PDB file of C-alpha atoms in Angstrom:
ATOM      1  CA  UNK A   1      45.408-206.240   3.524  1.00  0.00           C
ATOM      2  CA  UNK A   2      48.001-202.755   2.141  1.00  0.00           C
ATOM      3  CA  UNK A   3      46.908-201.596  -1.054  1.00  0.00           C
ATOM      4  CA  UNK A   4      49.638-200.835  -3.941  1.00  0.00           C
ATOM      5  CA  UNK A   5      49.559-198.924  -6.882  1.00  0.00           C
ATOM      6  CA  UNK A   6      53.084-197.970  -9.060  1.00  0.00           C
ATOM      7  CA  UNK A   7      53.308-195.697 -11.727  1.00  0.00           C
ATOM      8  CA  UNK A   8      56.214-193.836 -13.910  1.00  0.00           C
ATOM      9  CA  UNK A   9      55.993-196.686 -16.414  1.00  0.00           C
ATOM     10  CA  UNK A  10      56.245-195.823 -20.350  1.00  0.00           C
ATOM     11  CA  UNK A  11      58.838-196.522 -23.071  1.00  0.00           C
ATOM     12  CA  UNK A  12      62.428-194.793 -22.623  1.00  0.00           C
ATOM     13  CA  UNK A  13      65.472-195.153 -25.268  1.00  0.00           C
ATOM     14  CA  UNK A  14      68.198-197.646 -24.258  1.00  0.00           C
ATOM     15  CA  UNK A  15      70.444-195.883 -21.379  1.00  0.00           C
ATOM     16  CA  UNK A  16      67.545-193.664 -20.423  1.00  0.00           C
ATOM     17  CA  UNK A  17      65.873-193.230 -17.003  1.00  0.00           C
ATOM     18  CA  UNK A  18      63.050-194.133 -15.198  1.00  0.00           C
ATOM     19  CA  UNK A  19      61.515-193.835 -11.782  1.00  0.00           C
ATOM     20  CA  UNK A  20      59.211-195.634 -11.027  1.00  0.00           C
ATOM     21  CA  UNK A  21      56.649-194.787  -7.460  1.00  0.00           C
ATOM     22  CA  UNK A  22      53.952-197.599  -5.344  1.00  0.00           C
ATOM     23  CA  UNK A  23      52.074-195.187  -3.768  1.00  0.00           C
ATOM     24  CA  UNK A  24      50.493-198.245  -0.789  1.00  0.00           C
ATOM     25  CA  UNK A  25      47.576-198.014   1.956  1.00  0.00           C
ATOM     26  CA  UNK A  26      50.290-198.848   5.361  1.00  0.00           C
ATOM     27  CA  UNK A  27      54.477-198.994   4.432  1.00  0.00           C
ATOM     28  CA  UNK A  28      55.427-202.495   5.685  1.00  0.00           C
ATOM     29  CA  UNK A  29      58.430-203.718   7.652  1.00  0.00           C
ATOM     30  CA  UNK A  30      59.811-204.311   4.209  1.00  0.00           C
ATOM     31  CA  UNK A  31      58.617-202.997   0.726  1.00  0.00           C
ATOM     32  CA  UNK A  32      59.619-204.712  -2.770  1.00  0.00           C
ATOM     33  CA  UNK A  33      60.359-204.428  -6.954  1.00  0.00           C
ATOM     34  CA  UNK A  34      60.063-207.523  -8.822  1.00  0.00           C
ATOM     35  CA  UNK A  35      59.464-207.302 -12.628  1.00  0.00           C
ATOM     36  CA  UNK A  36      58.036-210.785 -15.316  1.00  0.00           C
ATOM     37  CA  UNK A  37      59.259-210.235 -19.054  1.00  0.00           C
ATOM     38  CA  UNK A  38      57.107-211.882 -21.124  1.00  0.00           C
ATOM     39  CA  UNK A  39      57.722-215.747 -21.394  1.00  0.00           C
ATOM     40  CA  UNK A  40      60.115-215.608 -18.286  1.00  0.00           C
ATOM     41  CA  UNK A  41      59.572-216.151 -14.539  1.00  0.00           C
ATOM     42  CA  UNK A  42      59.352-213.040 -11.685  1.00  0.00           C
ATOM     43  CA  UNK A  43      62.628-211.930 -10.792  1.00  0.00           C
ATOM     44  CA  UNK A  44      63.723-209.153  -7.699  1.00  0.00           C
ATOM     45  CA  UNK A  45      64.529-205.829  -8.532  1.00  0.00           C
ATOM     46  CA  UNK A  46      65.016-204.776  -4.180  1.00  0.00           C
ATOM     47  CA  UNK A  47      63.970-205.174  -1.234  1.00  0.00           C
ATOM     48  CA  UNK A  48      64.391-202.229   1.353  1.00  0.00           C
ATOM     49  CA  UNK A  49      63.687-202.221   4.693  1.00  0.00           C
ATOM     50  CA  UNK A  50      62.415-199.954   7.221  1.00  0.00           C
ATOM     51  CA  UNK A  51      65.276-199.142   8.289  1.00  0.00           C
ATOM     52  CA  UNK A  52      66.882-198.689   5.311  1.00  0.00           C
ATOM     53  CA  UNK A  53      68.541-202.042   4.618  1.00  0.00           C
ATOM     54  CA  UNK A  54      68.781-202.811   1.154  1.00  0.00           C
ATOM     55  CA  UNK A  55      69.192-205.884  -1.174  1.00  0.00           C
ATOM     56  CA  UNK A  56      69.422-206.169  -4.412  1.00  0.00           C
ATOM     57  CA  UNK A  57      69.779-208.080  -7.558  1.00  0.00           C
ATOM     58  CA  UNK A  58      73.128-208.607  -7.838  1.00  0.00           C
ATOM     59  CA  UNK A  59      72.768-208.072 -11.870  1.00  0.00           C
ATOM     60  CA  UNK A  60      70.643-204.843 -11.394  1.00  0.00           C
ATOM     61  CA  UNK A  61      73.144-203.049  -8.950  1.00  0.00           C
ATOM     62  CA  UNK A  62      74.638-199.931  -9.719  1.00  0.00           C
ATOM     63  CA  UNK A  63      72.006-199.910 -12.292  1.00  0.00           C
ATOM     64  CA  UNK A  64      68.648-199.143 -10.185  1.00  0.00           C
ATOM     65  CA  UNK A  65      68.171-197.794  -6.707  1.00  0.00           C
ATOM     66  CA  UNK A  66      65.164-198.523  -4.189  1.00  0.00           C
ATOM     67  CA  UNK A  67      64.359-196.443  -1.715  1.00  0.00           C
ATOM     68  CA  UNK A  68      60.515-195.082   0.054  1.00  0.00           C
ATOM     69  CA  UNK A  69      59.359-192.046   1.927  1.00  0.00           C
ATOM     70  CA  UNK A  70      57.369-193.289   4.370  1.00  0.00           C
ATOM     71  CA  UNK A  71      56.101-190.099   5.137  1.00  0.00           C
ATOM     72  CA  UNK A  72      54.449-190.304   1.468  1.00  0.00           C
ATOM     73  CA  UNK A  73      53.774-194.254   2.032  1.00  0.00           C
ATOM     74  CA  UNK A  74      55.970-193.886  -1.387  1.00  0.00           C
ATOM     75  CA  UNK A  75      57.743-196.620  -2.428  1.00  0.00           C
ATOM     76  CA  UNK A  76      60.577-195.316  -5.359  1.00  0.00           C
ATOM     77  CA  UNK A  77      63.075-197.352  -8.360  1.00  0.00           C
ATOM     78  CA  UNK A  78      65.261-195.041 -10.284  1.00  0.00           C
ATOM     79  CA  UNK A  79      66.184-197.389 -12.681  1.00  0.00           C
ATOM     80  CA  UNK A  80      69.463-195.090 -15.260  1.00  0.00           C
ATOM     81  CA  UNK A  81      70.830-196.967 -17.834  1.00  0.00           C
ATOM     82  CA  UNK A  82      68.066-198.805 -18.965  1.00  0.00           C
ATOM     83  CA  UNK A  83      68.364-201.204 -21.580  1.00  0.00           C
ATOM     84  CA  UNK A  84      66.418-203.335 -23.536  1.00  0.00           C
ATOM     85  CA  UNK A  85      66.245-207.045 -21.789  1.00  0.00           C
ATOM     86  CA  UNK A  86      64.452-205.054 -18.646  1.00  0.00           C
ATOM     87  CA  UNK A  87      61.808-204.706 -20.625  1.00  0.00           C
ATOM     88  CA  UNK A  88      58.382-205.903 -18.641  1.00  0.00           C
ATOM     89  CA  UNK A  89      56.007-205.541 -16.231  1.00  0.00           C
ATOM     90  CA  UNK A  90      57.155-203.794 -13.202  1.00  0.00           C
ATOM     91  CA  UNK A  91      55.331-205.081  -9.821  1.00  0.00           C
ATOM     92  CA  UNK A  92      55.611-203.324  -6.156  1.00  0.00           C
ATOM     93  CA  UNK A  93      55.075-205.616  -3.391  1.00  0.00           C
ATOM     94  CA  UNK A  94      55.370-205.890   0.507  1.00  0.00           C
ATOM     95  CA  UNK A  95      55.291-207.669   3.222  1.00  0.00           C
ATOM     96  CA  UNK A  96      55.527-207.482   7.428  1.00  0.00           C
ATOM     97  CA  UNK A  97      57.372-210.256   8.575  1.00  0.00           C
ATOM     98  CA  UNK A  98      60.997-209.838   9.179  1.00  0.00           C
ATOM     99  CA  UNK A  99      63.345-210.449   7.164  1.00  0.00           C
ATOM    100  CA  UNK A 100      63.764-208.516   3.731  1.00  0.00           C
ATOM    101  CA  UNK A 101      65.600-209.402   0.477  1.00  0.00           C
ATOM    102  CA  UNK A 102      64.081-210.765  -3.087  1.00  0.00           C
ATOM    103  CA  UNK A 103      63.780-213.612  -1.806  1.00  0.00           C
ATOM    104  CA  UNK A 104      61.801-213.350   0.995  1.00  0.00           C
ATOM    105  CA  UNK A 105      58.160-214.243   0.812  1.00  0.00           C
ATOM    106  CA  UNK A 106      55.861-210.497  -0.107  1.00  0.00           C
ATOM    107  CA  UNK A 107      52.365-210.832   0.712  1.00  0.00           C
ATOM    108  CA  UNK A 108      50.584-207.933  -0.987  1.00  0.00           C
ATOM    109  CA  UNK A 109      51.251-207.066  -4.949  1.00  0.00           C
ATOM    110  CA  UNK A 110      50.062-203.860  -7.261  1.00  0.00           C
ATOM    111  CA  UNK A 111      48.788-204.414 -10.075  1.00  0.00           C
ATOM    112  CA  UNK A 112      52.187-203.248 -11.975  1.00  0.00           C
ATOM    113  CA  UNK A 113      53.661-200.427 -14.150  1.00  0.00           C
ATOM    114  CA  UNK A 114      54.855-201.626 -17.765  1.00  0.00           C
ATOM    115  CA  UNK A 115      58.620-200.572 -18.635  1.00  0.00           C
ATOM    116  CA  UNK A 116      59.237-201.232 -22.592  1.00  0.00           C
ATOM    117  CA  UNK A 117      62.762-200.305 -23.227  1.00  0.00           C
ATOM    118  CA  UNK A 118      63.533-199.436 -27.048  1.00  0.00           C
ATOM    119  CA  UNK A 119      67.638-200.156 -29.048  1.00  0.00           C
TER     120      UNK A 119
END
């Protein structure tokens, strides 16, 4: 069982930036970031394979960047030009099976970190 712990969330004003980190007990083939806003379904943000291939939600491409450091067992999400609608709990997740995009089924999840963007 892979364990994941997110950090880096917080409160920021519109236009600000945040970097989320996710430390894992074992890096897997596919790692991803997701978010869930109050009253909304969970939404996929980005996924990255062990080979570095990245997949983004079309609406977030360009503002959000996913990366991974296998030596540090850490997944990152750089978020720029943040908007109030980015307010949500952000989760990282892992997947061992082949296939890596935000619509893949992920097996293990972190507990989430809150991001709040104020206007």
